[in-house]
CSV table of C-alpha atoms and ligand atoms in Angstrom, one decimal:
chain,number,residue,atom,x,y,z
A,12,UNK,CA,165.0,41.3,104.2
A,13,UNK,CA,164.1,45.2,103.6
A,14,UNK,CA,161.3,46.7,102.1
A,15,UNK,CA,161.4,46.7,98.3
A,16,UNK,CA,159.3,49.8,97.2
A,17,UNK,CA,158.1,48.9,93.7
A,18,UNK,CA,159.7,51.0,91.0
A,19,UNK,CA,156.5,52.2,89.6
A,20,UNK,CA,155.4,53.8,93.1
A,21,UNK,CA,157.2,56.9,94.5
A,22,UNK,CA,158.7,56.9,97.7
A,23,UNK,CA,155.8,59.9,98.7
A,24,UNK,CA,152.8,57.4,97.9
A,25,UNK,CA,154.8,54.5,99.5
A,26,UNK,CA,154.8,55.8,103.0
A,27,UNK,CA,151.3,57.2,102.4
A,28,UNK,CA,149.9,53.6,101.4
A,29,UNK,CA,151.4,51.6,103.8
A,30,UNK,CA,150.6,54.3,106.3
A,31,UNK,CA,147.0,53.6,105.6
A,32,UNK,CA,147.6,49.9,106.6
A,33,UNK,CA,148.6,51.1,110.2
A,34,UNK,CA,146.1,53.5,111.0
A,35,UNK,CA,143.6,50.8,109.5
A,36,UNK,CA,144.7,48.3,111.6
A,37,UNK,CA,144.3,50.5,114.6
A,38,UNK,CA,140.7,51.6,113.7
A,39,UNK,CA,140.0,48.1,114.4
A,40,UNK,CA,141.2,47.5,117.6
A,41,UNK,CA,140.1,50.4,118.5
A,42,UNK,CA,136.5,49.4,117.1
A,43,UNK,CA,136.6,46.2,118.9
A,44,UNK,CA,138.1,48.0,122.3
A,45,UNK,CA,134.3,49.8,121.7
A,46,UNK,CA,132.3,46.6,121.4
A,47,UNK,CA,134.5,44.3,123.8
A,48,UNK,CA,132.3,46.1,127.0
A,49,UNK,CA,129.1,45.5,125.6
A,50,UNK,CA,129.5,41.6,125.2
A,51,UNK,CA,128.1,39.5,127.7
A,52,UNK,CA,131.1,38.0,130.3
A,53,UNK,CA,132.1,34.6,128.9
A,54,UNK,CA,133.2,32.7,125.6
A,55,UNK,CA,131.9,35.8,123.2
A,56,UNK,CA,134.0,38.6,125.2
A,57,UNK,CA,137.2,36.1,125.7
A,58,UNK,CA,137.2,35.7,122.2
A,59,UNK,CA,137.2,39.7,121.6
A,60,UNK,CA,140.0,40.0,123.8
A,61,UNK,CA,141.9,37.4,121.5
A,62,UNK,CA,140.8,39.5,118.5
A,63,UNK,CA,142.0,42.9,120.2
A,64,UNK,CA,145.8,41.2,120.7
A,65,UNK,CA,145.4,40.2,116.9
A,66,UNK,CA,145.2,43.5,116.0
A,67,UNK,CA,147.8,45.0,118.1
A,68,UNK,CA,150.2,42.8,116.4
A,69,UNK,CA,148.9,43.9,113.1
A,70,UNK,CA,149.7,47.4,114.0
A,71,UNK,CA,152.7,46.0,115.2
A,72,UNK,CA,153.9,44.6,112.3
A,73,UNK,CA,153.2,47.5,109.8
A,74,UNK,CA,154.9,50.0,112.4
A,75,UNK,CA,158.2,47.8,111.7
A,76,UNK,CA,157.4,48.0,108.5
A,77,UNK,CA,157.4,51.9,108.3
A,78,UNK,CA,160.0,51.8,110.9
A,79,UNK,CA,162.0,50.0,108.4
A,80,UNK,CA,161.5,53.1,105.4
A,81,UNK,CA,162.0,55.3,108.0
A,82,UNK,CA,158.9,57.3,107.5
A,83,UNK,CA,155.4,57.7,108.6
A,84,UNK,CA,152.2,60.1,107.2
A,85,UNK,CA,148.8,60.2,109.1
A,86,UNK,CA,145.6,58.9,108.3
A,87,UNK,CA,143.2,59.7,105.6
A,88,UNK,CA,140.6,61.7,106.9
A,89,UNK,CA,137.9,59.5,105.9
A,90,UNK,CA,139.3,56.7,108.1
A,91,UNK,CA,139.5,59.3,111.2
A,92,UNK,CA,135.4,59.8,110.5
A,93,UNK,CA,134.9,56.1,110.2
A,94,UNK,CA,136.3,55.7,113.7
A,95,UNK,CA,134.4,58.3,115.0
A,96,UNK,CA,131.3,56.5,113.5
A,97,UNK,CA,131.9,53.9,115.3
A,98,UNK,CA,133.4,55.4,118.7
A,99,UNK,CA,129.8,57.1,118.2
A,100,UNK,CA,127.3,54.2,118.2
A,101,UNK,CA,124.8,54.1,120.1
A,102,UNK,CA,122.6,51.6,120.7
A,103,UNK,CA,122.5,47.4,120.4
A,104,UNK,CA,126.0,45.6,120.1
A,105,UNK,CA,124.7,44.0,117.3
A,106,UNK,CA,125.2,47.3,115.5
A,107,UNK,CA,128.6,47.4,116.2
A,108,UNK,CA,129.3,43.9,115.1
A,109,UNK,CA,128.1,44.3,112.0
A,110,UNK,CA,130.2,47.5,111.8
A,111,UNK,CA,133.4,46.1,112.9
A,112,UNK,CA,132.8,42.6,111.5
A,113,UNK,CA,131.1,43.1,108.8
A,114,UNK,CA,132.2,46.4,107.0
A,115,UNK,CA,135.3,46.9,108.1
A,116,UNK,CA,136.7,42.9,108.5
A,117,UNK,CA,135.6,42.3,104.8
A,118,UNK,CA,136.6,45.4,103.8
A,119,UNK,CA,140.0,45.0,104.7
A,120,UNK,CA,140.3,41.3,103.6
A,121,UNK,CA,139.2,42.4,100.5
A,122,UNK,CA,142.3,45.2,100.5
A,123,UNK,CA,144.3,42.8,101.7
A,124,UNK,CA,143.7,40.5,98.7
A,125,UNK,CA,143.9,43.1,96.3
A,126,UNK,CA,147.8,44.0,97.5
A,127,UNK,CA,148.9,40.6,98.0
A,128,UNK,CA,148.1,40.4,94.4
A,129,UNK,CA,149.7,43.5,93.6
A,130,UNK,CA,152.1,44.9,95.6
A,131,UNK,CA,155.5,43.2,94.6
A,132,UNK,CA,157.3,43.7,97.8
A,133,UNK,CA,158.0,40.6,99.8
A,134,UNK,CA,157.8,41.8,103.4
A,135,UNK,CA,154.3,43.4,102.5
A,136,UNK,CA,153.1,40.0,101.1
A,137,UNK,CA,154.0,38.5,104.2
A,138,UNK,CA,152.4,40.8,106.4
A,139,UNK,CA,149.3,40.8,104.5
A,140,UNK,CA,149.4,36.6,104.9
A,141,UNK,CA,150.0,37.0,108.0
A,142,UNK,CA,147.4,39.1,108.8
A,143,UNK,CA,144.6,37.7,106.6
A,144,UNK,CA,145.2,34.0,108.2
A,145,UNK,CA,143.6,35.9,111.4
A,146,UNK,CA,141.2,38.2,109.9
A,147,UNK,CA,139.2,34.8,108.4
A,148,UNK,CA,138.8,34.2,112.3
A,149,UNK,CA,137.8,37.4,112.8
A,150,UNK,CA,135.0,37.3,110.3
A,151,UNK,CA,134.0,33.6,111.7
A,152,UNK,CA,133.3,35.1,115.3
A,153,UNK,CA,131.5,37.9,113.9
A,154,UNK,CA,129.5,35.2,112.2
A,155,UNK,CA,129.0,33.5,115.5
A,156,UNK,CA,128.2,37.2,116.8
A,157,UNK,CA,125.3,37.8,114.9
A,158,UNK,CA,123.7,34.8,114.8
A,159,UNK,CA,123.5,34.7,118.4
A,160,UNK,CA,122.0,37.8,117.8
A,161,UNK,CA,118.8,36.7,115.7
A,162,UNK,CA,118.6,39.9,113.7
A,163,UNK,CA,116.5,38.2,110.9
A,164,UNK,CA,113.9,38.7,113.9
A,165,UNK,CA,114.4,42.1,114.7
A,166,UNK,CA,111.7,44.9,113.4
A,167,UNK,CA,112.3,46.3,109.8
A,168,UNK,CA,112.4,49.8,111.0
A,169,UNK,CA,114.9,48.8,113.5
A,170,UNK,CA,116.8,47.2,110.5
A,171,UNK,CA,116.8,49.9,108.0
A,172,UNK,CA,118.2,52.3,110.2
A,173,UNK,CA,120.9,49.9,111.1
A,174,UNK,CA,121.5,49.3,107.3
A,175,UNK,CA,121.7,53.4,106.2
A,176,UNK,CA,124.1,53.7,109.1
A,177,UNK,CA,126.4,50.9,107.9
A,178,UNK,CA,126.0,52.3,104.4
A,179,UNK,CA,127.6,55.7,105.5
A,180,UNK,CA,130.3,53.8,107.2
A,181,UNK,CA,131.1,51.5,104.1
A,182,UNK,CA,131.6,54.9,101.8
A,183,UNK,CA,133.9,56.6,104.2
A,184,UNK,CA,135.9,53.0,104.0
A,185,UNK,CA,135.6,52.2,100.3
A,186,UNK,CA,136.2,56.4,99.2
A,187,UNK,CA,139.3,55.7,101.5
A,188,UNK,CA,140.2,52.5,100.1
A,189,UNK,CA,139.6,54.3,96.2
A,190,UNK,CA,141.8,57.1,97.0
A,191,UNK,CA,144.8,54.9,98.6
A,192,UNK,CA,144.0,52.7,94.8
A,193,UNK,CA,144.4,55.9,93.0
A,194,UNK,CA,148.0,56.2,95.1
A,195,UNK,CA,149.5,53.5,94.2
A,196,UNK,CA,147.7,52.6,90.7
A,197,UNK,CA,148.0,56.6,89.4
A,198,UNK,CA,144.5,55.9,88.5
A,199,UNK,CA,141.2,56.8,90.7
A,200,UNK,CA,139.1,53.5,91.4
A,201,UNK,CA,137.1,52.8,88.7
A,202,UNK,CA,133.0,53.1,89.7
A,203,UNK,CA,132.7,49.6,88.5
A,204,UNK,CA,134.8,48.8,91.5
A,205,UNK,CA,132.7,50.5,94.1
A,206,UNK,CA,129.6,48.9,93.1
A,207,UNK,CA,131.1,45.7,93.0
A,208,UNK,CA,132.1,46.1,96.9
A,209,UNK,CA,128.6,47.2,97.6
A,210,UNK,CA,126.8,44.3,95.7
A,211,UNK,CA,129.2,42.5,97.9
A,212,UNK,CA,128.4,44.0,101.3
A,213,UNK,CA,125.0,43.7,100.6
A,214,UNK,CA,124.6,39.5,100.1
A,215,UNK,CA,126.7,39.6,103.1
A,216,UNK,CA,124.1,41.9,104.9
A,217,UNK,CA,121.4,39.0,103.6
A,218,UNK,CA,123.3,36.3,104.8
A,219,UNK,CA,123.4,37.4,108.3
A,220,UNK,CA,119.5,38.0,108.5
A,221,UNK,CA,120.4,41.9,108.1
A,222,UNK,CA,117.5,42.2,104.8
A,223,UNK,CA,115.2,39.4,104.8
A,224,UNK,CA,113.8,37.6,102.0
A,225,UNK,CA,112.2,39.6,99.3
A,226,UNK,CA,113.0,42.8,101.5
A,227,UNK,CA,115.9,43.6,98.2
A,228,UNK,CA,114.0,46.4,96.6
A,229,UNK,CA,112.7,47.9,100.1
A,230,UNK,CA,116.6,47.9,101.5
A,231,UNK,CA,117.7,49.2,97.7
A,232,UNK,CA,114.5,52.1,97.5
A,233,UNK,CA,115.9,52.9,101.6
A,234,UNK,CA,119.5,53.5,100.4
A,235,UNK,CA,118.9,55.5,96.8
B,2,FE2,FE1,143.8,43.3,111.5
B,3,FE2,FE1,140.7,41.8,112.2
């Protein structure tokens, strides 16, 4: 079956969005390619390398995809400085794991939701199934990741500066993720929509022990 570009998106915007699927999917192998050396040798690392093939194949499959319309355009800029946040870090892995699994994993589950919704073409759909099936694994072994980790016990200084770097790599991701919305809705992302995936982010950041309880209004006054 070929790709059917819907009729309301120009063939420009097409390649652009769907482009931003590939390059996506490589920032995060190449995010987990950064962390897989700082795990310690056993179960945690095997299951990296597992997650690294994953997203070769999701590269894979949107290359094919592109292959397919015959056309490919670069990545957003943004995306490009999210990498290099992360090709960056320095410091604990248990920085980068929230990074890779926690910002960018449920951002791109949360992308991939939106366009299985709403992008009418049935190769698309199928990738995006495909690909969110493994991305819920993905975001379970982060889970495992950090609570190995124990950050709920780490300092609150040590915290907040984890949290304000996350935060600049969450708005290079979601102002990429607006504009690629704007693309293909002809309309910018609405505000609402960003504060919705930040409210979001952060009770994930206070289910895995990132702000404690009653540290809200510290971690909210940090990032104003
Ligand atoms: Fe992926
Ligand atoms: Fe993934």
């Amino acid at each position: 079956m070929p790709p059917q570009r819907p009729w309301w998106l120009p063939r420009r915007n097409h390649v652009i969005l769907t482009s931003q699927f590939l390059h996506g999917e490589q920032v995060a192998k190449s995010a987990c390619e950064t962390l897989l050396p700082l795990l310690p040798e056993g179960p945690f690392r095997q299951a990296m390398a597992t997650q690294i093939a994953d997203e070769a194949r999701h590269v894979e499959a949107y290359a094919r995809y592109l292959a397919r319309i015959g056309d490919i355009a670069p990545p957003r800029p943004l995306l490009v400085q999210a990498l290099g946040h992360i090709q960056d870090w320095r410091g604990s892995a248990v920085g980068l794991v929230l990074a890779t699994h926690v910002v960018l994993e449920s951002e791109a589950l949360a992308i991939q939701q939106e366009l299985a919704r709403d992008f009418p073409c049935p190769v698309m759909q199928q990738i995006s199934r495909l690909s969110a099936r493994d991305e819920g694994r993905h975001l379970a072994l982060g889970r495992v990741l950090l609570h190995a980790a124990a950050l709920q016990a780490q300092q609150i200084e040590v915290r907040l500066e984890l949290h304000r770097r996350l935060r600049c790599l969450w708005r290079d991701c979601a102002a990429a993720a607006a504009a690629d919305h704007g693309l293909a809705f002809a309309r910018a992302a609405p505000e609402a929509r960003l504060e919705t995936g930040w409210r979001r982010l952060q009770a994930r950041f206070r289910r895995v022990g990132l702000i404690g309880a009653g540290e809200d209004s510290l971690f909210a006054e940090a990032s104003a």
